[in-house]
Backbone as a printed PyTorch tensor [residue, N CA C, xyz], in Angstrom:
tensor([[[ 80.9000,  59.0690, -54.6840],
         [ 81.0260,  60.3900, -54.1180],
         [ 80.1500,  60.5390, -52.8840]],

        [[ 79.0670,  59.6330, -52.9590],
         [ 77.6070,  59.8360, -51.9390],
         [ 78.7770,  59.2160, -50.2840]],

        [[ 79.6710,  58.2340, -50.6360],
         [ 80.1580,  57.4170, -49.6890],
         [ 80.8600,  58.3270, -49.0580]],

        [[ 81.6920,  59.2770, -49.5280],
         [ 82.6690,  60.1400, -49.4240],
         [ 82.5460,  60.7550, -48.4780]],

        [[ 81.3260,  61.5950, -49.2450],
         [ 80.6870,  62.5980, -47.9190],
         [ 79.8890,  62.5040, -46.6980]],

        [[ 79.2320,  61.1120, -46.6580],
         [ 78.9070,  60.6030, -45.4170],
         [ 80.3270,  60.1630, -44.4290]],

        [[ 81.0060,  59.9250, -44.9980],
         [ 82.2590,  59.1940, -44.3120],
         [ 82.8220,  60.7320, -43.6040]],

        [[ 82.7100,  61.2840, -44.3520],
         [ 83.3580,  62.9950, -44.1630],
         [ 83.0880,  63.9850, -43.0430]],

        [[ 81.2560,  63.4780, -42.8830],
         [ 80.4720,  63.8420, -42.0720],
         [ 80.2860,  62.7600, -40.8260]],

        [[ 80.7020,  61.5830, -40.7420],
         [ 80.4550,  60.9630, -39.4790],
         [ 82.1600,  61.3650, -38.9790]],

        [[ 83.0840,  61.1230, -39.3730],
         [ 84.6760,  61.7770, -39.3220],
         [ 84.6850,  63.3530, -38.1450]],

        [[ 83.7080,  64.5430, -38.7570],
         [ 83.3780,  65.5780, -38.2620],
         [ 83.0010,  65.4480, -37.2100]],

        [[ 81.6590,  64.6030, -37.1160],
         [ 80.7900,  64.7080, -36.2490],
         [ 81.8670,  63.6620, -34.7030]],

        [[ 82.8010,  62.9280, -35.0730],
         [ 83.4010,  62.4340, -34.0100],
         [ 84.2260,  63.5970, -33.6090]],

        [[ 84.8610,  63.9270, -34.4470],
         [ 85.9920,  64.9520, -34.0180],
         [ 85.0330,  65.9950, -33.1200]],

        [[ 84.5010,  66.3750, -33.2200],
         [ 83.9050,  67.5970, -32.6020],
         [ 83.0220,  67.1910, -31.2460]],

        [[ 82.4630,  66.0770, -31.1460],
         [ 82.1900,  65.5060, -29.9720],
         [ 83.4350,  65.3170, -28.6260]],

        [[ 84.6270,  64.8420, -29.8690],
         [ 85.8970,  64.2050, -28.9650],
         [ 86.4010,  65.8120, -28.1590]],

        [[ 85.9630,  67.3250, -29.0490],
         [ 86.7350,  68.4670, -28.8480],
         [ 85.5890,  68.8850, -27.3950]],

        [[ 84.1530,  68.1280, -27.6450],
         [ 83.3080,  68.5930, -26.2940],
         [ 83.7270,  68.2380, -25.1770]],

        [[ 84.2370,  66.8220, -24.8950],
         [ 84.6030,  66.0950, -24.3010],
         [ 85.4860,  66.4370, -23.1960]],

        [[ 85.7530,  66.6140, -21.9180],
         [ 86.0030,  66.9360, -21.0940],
         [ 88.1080,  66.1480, -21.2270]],

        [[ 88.7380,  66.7690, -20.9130],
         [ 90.3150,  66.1130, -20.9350],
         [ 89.9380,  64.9110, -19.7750]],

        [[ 90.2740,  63.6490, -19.8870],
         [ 90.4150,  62.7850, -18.8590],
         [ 91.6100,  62.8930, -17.8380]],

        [[ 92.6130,  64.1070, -17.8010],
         [ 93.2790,  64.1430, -17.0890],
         [ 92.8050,  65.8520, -16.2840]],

        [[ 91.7700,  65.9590, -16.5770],
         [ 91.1010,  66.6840, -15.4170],
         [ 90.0490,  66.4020, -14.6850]],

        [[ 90.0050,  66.4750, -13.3900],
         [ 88.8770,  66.2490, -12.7370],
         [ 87.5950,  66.6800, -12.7020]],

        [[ 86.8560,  65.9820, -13.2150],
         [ 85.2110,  66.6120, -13.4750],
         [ 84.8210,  67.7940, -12.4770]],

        [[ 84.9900,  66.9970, -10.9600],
         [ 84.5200,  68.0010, -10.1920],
         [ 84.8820,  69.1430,  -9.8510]],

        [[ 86.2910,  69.3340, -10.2450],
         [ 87.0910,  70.9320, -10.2950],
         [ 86.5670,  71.6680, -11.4930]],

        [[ 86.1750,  71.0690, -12.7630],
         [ 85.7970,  71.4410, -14.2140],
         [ 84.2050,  72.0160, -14.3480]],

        [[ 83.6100,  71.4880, -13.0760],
         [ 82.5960,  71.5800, -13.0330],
         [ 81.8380,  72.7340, -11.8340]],

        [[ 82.6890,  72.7820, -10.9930],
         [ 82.4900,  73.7530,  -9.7420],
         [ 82.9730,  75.3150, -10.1240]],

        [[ 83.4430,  75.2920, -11.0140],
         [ 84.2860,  76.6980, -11.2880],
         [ 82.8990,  77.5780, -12.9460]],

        [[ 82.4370,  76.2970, -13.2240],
         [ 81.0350,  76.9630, -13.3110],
         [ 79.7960,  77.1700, -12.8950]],

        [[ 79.7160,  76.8550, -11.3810],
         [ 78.4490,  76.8460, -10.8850],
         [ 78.2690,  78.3630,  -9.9820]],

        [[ 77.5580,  79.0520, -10.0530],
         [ 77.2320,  80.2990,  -9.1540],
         [ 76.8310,  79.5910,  -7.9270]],

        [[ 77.6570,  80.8130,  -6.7680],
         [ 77.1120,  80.6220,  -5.6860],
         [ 75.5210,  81.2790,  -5.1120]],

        [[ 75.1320,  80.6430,  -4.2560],
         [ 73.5330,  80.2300,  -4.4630],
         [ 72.9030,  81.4860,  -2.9010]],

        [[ 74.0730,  81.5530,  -1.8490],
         [ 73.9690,  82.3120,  -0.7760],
         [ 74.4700,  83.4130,  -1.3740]],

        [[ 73.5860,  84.5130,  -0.1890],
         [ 74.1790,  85.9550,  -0.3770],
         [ 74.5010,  86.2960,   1.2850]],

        [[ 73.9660,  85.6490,   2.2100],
         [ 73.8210,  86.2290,   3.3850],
         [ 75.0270,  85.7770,   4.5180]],

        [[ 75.8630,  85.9610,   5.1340],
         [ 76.3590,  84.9410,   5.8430],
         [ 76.0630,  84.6420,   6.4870]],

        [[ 76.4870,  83.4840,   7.3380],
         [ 75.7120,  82.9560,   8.7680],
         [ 75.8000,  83.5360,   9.5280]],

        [[ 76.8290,  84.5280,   9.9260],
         [ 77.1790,  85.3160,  11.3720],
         [ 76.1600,  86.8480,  11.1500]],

        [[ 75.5440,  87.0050,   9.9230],
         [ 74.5920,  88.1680,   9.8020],
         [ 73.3860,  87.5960,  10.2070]],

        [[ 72.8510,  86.3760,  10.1110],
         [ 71.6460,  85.5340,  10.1930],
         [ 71.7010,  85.1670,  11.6380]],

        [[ 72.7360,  85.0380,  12.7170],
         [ 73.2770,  84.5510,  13.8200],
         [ 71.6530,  85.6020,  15.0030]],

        [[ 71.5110,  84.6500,  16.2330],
         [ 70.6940,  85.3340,  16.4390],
         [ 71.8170,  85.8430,  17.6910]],

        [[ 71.5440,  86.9230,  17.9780],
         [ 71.6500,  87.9220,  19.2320],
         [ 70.9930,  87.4560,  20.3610]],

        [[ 71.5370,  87.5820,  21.9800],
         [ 71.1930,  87.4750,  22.8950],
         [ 71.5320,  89.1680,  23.6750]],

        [[ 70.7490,  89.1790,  24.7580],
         [ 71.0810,  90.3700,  25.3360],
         [ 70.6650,  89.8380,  26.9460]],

        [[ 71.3980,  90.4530,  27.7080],
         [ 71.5590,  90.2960,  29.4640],
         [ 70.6870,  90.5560,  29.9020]],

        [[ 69.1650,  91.0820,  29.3550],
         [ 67.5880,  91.0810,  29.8500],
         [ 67.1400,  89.9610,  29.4190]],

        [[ 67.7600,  88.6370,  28.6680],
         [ 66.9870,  87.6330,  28.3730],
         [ 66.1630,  87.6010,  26.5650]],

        [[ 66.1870,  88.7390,  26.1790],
         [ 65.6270,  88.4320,  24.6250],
         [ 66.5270,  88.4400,  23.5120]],

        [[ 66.1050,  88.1960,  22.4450],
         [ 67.3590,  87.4030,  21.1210],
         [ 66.5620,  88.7310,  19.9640]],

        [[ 67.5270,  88.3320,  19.3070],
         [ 67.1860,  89.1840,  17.9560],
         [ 67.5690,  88.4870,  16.8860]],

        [[ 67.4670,  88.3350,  15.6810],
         [ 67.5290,  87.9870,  14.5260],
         [ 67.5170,  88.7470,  13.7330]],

        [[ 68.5820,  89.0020,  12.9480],
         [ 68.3420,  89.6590,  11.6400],
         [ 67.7800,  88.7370,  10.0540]],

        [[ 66.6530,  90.0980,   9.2920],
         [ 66.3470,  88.9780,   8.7460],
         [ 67.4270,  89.0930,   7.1930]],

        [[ 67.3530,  88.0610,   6.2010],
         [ 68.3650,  88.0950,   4.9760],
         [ 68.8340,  89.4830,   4.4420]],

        [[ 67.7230,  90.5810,   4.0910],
         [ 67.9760,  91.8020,   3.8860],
         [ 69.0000,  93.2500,   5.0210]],

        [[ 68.3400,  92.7560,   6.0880],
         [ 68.8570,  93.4120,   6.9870],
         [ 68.4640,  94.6380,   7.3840]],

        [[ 66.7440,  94.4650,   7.0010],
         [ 66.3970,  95.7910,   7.0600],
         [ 65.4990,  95.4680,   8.4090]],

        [[ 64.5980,  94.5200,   8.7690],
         [ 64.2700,  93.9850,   9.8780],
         [ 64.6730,  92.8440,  10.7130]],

        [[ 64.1990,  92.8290,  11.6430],
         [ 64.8180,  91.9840,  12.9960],
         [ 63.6710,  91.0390,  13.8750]],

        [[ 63.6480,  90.1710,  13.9770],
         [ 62.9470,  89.0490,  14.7250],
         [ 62.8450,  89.2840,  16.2020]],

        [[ 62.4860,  89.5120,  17.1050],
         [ 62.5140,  89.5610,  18.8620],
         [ 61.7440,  88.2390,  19.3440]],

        [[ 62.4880,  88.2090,  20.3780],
         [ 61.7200,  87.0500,  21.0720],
         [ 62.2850,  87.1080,  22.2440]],

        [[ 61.9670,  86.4650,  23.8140],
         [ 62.5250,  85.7770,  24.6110],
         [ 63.4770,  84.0510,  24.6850]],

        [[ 64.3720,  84.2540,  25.6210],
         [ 65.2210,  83.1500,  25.4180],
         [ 64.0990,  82.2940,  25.9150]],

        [[ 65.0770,  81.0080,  25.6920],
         [ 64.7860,  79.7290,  26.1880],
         [ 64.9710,  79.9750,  27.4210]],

        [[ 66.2200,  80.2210,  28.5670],
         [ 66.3510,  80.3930,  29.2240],
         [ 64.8500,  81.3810,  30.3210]],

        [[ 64.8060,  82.3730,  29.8760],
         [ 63.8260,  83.2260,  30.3280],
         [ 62.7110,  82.5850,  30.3160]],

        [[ 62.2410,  82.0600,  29.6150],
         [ 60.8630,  80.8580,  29.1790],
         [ 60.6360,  80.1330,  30.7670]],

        [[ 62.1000,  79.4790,  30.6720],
         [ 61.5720,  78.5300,  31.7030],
         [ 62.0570,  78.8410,  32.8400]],

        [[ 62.5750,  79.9990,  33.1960],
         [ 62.7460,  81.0030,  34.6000],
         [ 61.3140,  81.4290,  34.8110]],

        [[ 60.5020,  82.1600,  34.3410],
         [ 58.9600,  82.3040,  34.3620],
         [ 57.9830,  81.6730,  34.6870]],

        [[ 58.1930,  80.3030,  34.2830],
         [ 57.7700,  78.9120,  34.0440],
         [ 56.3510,  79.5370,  33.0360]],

        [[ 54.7330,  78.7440,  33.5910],
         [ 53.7480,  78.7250,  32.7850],
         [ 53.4520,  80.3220,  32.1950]],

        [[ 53.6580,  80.6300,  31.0290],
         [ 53.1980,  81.6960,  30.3040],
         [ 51.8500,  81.2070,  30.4590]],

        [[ 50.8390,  82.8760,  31.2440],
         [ 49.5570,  82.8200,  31.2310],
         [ 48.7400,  83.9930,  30.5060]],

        [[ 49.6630,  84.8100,  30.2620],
         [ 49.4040,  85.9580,  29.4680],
         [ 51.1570,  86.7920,  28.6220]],

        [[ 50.5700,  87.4080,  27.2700],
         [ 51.4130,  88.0850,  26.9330],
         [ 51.0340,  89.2760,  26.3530]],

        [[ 51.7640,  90.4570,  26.5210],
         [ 50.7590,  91.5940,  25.8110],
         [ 51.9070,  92.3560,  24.5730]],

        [[ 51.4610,  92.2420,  23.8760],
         [ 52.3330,  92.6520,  22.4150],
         [ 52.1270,  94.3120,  22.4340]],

        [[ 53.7540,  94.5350,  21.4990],
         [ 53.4130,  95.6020,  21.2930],
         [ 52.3670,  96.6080,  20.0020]],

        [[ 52.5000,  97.5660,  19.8190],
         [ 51.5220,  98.1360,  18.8240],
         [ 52.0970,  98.0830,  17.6350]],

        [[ 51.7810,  97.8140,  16.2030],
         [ 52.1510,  97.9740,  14.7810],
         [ 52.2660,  99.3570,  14.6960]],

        [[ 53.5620, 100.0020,  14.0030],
         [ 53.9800, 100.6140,  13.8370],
         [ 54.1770, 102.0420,  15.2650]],

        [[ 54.3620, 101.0310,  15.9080],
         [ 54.8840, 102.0080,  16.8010],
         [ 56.3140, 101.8630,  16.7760]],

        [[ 56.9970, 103.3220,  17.4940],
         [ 58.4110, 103.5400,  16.9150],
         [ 58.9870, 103.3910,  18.5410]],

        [[ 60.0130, 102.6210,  18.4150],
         [ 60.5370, 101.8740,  19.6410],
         [ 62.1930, 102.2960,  19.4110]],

        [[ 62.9440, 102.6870,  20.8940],
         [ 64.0480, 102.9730,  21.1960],
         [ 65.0810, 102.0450,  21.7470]],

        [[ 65.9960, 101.5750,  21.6340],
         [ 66.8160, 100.6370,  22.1750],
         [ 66.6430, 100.5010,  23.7340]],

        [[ 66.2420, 100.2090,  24.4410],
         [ 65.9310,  99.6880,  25.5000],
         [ 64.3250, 100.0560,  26.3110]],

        [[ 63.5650, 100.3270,  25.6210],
         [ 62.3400, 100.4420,  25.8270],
         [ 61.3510,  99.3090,  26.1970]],

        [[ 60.4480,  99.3240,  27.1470],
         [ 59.6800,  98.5360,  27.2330],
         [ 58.6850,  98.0250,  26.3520]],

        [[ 58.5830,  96.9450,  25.2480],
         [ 57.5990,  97.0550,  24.4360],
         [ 56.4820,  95.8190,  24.5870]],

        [[ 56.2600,  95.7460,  25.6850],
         [ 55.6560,  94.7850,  25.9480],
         [ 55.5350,  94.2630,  27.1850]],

        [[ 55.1480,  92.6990,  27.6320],
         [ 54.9690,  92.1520,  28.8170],
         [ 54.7710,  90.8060,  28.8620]],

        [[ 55.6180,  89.9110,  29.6130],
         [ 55.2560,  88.3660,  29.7320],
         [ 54.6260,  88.5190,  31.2070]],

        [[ 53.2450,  87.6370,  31.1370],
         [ 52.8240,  87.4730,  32.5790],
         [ 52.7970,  85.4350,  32.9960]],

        [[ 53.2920,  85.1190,  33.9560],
         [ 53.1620,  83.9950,  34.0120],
         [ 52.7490,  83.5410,  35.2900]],

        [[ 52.3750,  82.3940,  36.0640],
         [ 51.7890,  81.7430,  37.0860],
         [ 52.7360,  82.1400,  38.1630]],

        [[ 54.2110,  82.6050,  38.0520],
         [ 55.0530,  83.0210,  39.0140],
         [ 55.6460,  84.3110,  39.0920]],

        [[ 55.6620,  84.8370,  37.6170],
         [ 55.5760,  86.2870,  38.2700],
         [ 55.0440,  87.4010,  36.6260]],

        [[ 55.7510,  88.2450,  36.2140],
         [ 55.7190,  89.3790,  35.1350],
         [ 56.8890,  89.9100,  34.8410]],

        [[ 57.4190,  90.1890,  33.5520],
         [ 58.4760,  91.0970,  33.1350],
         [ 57.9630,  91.2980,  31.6190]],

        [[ 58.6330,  92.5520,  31.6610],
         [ 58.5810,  93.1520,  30.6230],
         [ 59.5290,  92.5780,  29.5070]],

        [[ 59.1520,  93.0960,  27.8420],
         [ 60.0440,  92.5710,  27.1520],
         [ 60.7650,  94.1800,  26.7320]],

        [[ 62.1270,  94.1380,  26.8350],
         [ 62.8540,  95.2230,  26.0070],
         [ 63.4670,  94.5820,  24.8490]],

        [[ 63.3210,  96.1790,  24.3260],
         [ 64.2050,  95.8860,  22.4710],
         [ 65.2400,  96.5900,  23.1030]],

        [[ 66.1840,  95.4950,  22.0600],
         [ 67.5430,  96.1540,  22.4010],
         [ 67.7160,  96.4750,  20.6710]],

        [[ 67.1110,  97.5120,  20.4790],
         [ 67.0470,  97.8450,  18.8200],
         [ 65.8550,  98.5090,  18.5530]],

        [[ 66.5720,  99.8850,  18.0850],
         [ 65.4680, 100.7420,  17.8240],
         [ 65.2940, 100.8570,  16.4980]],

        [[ 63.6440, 101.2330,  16.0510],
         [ 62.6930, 100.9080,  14.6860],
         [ 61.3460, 101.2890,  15.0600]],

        [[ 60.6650, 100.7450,  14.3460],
         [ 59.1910, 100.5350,  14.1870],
         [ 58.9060,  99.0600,  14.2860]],

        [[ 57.9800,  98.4740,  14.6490],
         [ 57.5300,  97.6700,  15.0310],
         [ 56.5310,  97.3350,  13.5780]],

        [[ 56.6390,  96.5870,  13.0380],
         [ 56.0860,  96.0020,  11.6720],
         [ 55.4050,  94.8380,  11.8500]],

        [[ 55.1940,  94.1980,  12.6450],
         [ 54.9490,  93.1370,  12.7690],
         [ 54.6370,  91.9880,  14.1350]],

        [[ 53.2500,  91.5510,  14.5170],
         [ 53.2970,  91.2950,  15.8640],
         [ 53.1450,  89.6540,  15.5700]],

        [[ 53.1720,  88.7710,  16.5920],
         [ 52.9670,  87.4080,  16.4750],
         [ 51.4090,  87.3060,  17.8050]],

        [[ 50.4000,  87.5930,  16.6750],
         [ 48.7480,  87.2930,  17.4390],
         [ 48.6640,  86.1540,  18.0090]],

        [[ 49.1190,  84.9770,  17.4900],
         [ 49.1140,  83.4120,  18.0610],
         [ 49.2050,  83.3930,  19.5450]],

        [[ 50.0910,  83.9790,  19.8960],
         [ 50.4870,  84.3910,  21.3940],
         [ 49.5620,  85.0100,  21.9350]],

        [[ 49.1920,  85.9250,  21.5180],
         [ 47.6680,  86.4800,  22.7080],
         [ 46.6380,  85.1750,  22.4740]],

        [[ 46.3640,  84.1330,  21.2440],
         [ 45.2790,  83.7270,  22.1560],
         [ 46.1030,  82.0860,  22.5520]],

        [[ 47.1620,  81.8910,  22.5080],
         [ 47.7460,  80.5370,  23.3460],
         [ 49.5470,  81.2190,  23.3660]],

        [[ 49.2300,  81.8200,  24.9580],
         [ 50.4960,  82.3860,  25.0410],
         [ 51.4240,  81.2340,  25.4720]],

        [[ 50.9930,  79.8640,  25.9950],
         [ 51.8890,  78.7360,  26.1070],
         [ 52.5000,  78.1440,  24.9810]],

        [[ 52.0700,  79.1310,  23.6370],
         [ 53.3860,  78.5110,  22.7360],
         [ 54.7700,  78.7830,  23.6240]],

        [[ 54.9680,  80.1550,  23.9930],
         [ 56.0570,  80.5100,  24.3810],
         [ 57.5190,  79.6580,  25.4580]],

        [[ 56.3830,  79.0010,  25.9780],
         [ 56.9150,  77.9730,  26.5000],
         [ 57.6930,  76.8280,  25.7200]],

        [[ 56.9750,  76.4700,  24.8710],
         [ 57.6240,  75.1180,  24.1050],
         [ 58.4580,  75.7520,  22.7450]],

        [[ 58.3570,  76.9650,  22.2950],
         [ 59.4790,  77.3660,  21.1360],
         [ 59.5860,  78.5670,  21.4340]],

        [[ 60.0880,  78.7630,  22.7100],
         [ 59.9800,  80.3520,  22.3600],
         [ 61.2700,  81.2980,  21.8660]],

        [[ 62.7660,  80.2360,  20.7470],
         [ 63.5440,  80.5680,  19.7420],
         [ 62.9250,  80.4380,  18.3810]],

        [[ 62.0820,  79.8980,  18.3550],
         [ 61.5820,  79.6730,  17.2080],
         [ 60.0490,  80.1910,  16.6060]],

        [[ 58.7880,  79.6910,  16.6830],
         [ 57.8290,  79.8330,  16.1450],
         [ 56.8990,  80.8130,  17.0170]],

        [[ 57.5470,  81.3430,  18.4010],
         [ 56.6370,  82.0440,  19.8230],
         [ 57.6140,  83.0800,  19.6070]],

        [[ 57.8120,  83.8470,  18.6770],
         [ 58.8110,  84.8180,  18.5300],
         [ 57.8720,  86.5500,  18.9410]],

        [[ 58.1560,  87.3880,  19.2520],
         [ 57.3750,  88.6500,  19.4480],
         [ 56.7860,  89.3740,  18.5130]],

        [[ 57.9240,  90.2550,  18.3290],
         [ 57.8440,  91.0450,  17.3200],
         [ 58.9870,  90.9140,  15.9220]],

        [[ 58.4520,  91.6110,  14.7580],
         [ 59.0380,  91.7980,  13.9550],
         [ 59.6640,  93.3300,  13.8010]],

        [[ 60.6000,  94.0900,  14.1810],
         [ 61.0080,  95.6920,  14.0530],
         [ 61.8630,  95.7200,  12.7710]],

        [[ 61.2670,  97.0160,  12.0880],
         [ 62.1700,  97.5000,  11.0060],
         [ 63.0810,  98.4270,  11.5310]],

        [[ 64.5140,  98.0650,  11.3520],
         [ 65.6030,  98.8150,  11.6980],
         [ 65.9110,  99.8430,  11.3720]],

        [[ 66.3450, 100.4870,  12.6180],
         [ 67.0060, 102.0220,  12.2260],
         [ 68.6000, 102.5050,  12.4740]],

        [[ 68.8920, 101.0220,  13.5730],
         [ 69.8780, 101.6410,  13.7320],
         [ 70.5530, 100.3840,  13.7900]],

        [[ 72.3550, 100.5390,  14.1800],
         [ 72.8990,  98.9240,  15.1040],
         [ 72.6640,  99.2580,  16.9070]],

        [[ 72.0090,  97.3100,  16.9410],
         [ 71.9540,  97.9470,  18.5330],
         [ 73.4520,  98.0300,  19.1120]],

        [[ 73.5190,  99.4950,  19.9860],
         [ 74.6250, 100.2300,  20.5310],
         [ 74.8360,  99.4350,  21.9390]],

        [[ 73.8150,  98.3290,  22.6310],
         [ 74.1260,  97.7910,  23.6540],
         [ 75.0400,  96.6120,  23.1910]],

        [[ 75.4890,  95.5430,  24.3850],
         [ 75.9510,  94.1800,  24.4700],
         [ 75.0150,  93.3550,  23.8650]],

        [[ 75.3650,  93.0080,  22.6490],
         [ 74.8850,  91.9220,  22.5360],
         [ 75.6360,  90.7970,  22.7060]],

        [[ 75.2370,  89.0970,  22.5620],
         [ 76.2940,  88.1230,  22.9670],
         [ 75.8710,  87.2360,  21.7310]],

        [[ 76.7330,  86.2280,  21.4130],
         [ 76.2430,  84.7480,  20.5080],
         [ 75.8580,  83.7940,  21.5870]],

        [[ 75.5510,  82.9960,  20.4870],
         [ 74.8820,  81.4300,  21.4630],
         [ 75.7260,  81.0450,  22.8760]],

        [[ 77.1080,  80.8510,  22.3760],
         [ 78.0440,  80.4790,  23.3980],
         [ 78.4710,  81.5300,  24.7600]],

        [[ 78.5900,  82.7180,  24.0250],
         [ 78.8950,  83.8930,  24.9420],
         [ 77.4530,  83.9330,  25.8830]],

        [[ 76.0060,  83.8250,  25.6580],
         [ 74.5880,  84.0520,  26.2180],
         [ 74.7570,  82.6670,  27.0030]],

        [[ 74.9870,  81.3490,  26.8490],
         [ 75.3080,  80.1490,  27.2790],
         [ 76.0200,  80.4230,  28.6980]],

        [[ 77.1810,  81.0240,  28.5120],
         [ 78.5150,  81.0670,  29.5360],
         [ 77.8460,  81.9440,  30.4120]],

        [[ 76.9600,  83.5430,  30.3070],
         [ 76.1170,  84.0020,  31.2030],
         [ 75.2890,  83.6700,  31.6500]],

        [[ 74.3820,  83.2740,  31.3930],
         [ 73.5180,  82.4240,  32.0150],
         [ 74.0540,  80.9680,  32.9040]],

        [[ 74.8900,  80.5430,  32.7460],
         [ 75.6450,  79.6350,  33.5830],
         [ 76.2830,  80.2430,  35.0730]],

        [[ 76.8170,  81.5090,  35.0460],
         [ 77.3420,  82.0690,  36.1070],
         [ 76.6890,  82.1940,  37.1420]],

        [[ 77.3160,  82.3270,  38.2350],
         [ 76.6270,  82.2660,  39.1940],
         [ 76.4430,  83.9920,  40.2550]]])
């Protein structure tokens, strides 16, 4: 009887492995993708940075409640040596085309405008004391300000390619 029921129980224990077992006439990786959650929430064209026809970019950040500023690449090296930069104030409340700031360089000065009105949350200090980051990243790590949004900016903005094709014209 002892034989019986071991036999009974290894019998089970196959069957029910064989029922875990995936059909060999389906493809794992279709069987397997239709349970995995997707991992993004943001799309790329919300994350996309903004250019504007004064030369500075914007970024939105994942939430969409603040925005990244900076000067282009382009503008960087129209200026040439960044020798000074003057940031704007934390929590000051800024209007879509306002002056909030200033690049000074070995050839001349301009101002930076937001094309996006908020508050200003956030400054990048690195830059007042080595404003020649701006020079070597200034899409990336030589960025301005950080503004919390209030509104959509109501001006032109452009993408990479569209800011590309203007700046090319003559």
């Amino acid at each position: 009887m002892a034989a019986r029921s071991s036999v009974a129980r290894v019998a089970r224990q196959f069957t029910s492995a064989a029922a875990r077992r995936p059909s060999p006439f389906v493809c794992q990786r279709w069987q397997q993708s239709t349970q995995r959650q997707r991992l993004f929430s943001v799309s790329a064209a919300l994350k996309a940075k903004k250019y504007t026809e004064d030369h500075e970019w914007i970024e939105m950040s994942a939430d969409g409640k603040t925005c990244t500023l900076g000067i282009s690449e382009y503008a960087a090296k129209a200026l040439g040596d960044v020798v000074y930069i003057e940031l704007p104030q934390i929590e000051m409340d800024v209007s879509e085309g306002d002056a909030i700031g200033a690049v000074e360089s070995v050839k001349s000065a301009s101002d930076i405008l937001t094309p996006i009105s908020g508050t200003v949350a956030e400054v990048n200090s690195d830059l007042e004391k080595t404003p020649g980051k701006i020079n070597k990243d200034p899409e990336g790590d030589a960025w301005i300000a950080k503004i919390t949004v209030s509104g959509e900016p109501a001006g032109k903005t452009m993408n990479k390619e569209e800011y590309t094709a203007f700046t090319e014209e003559p």
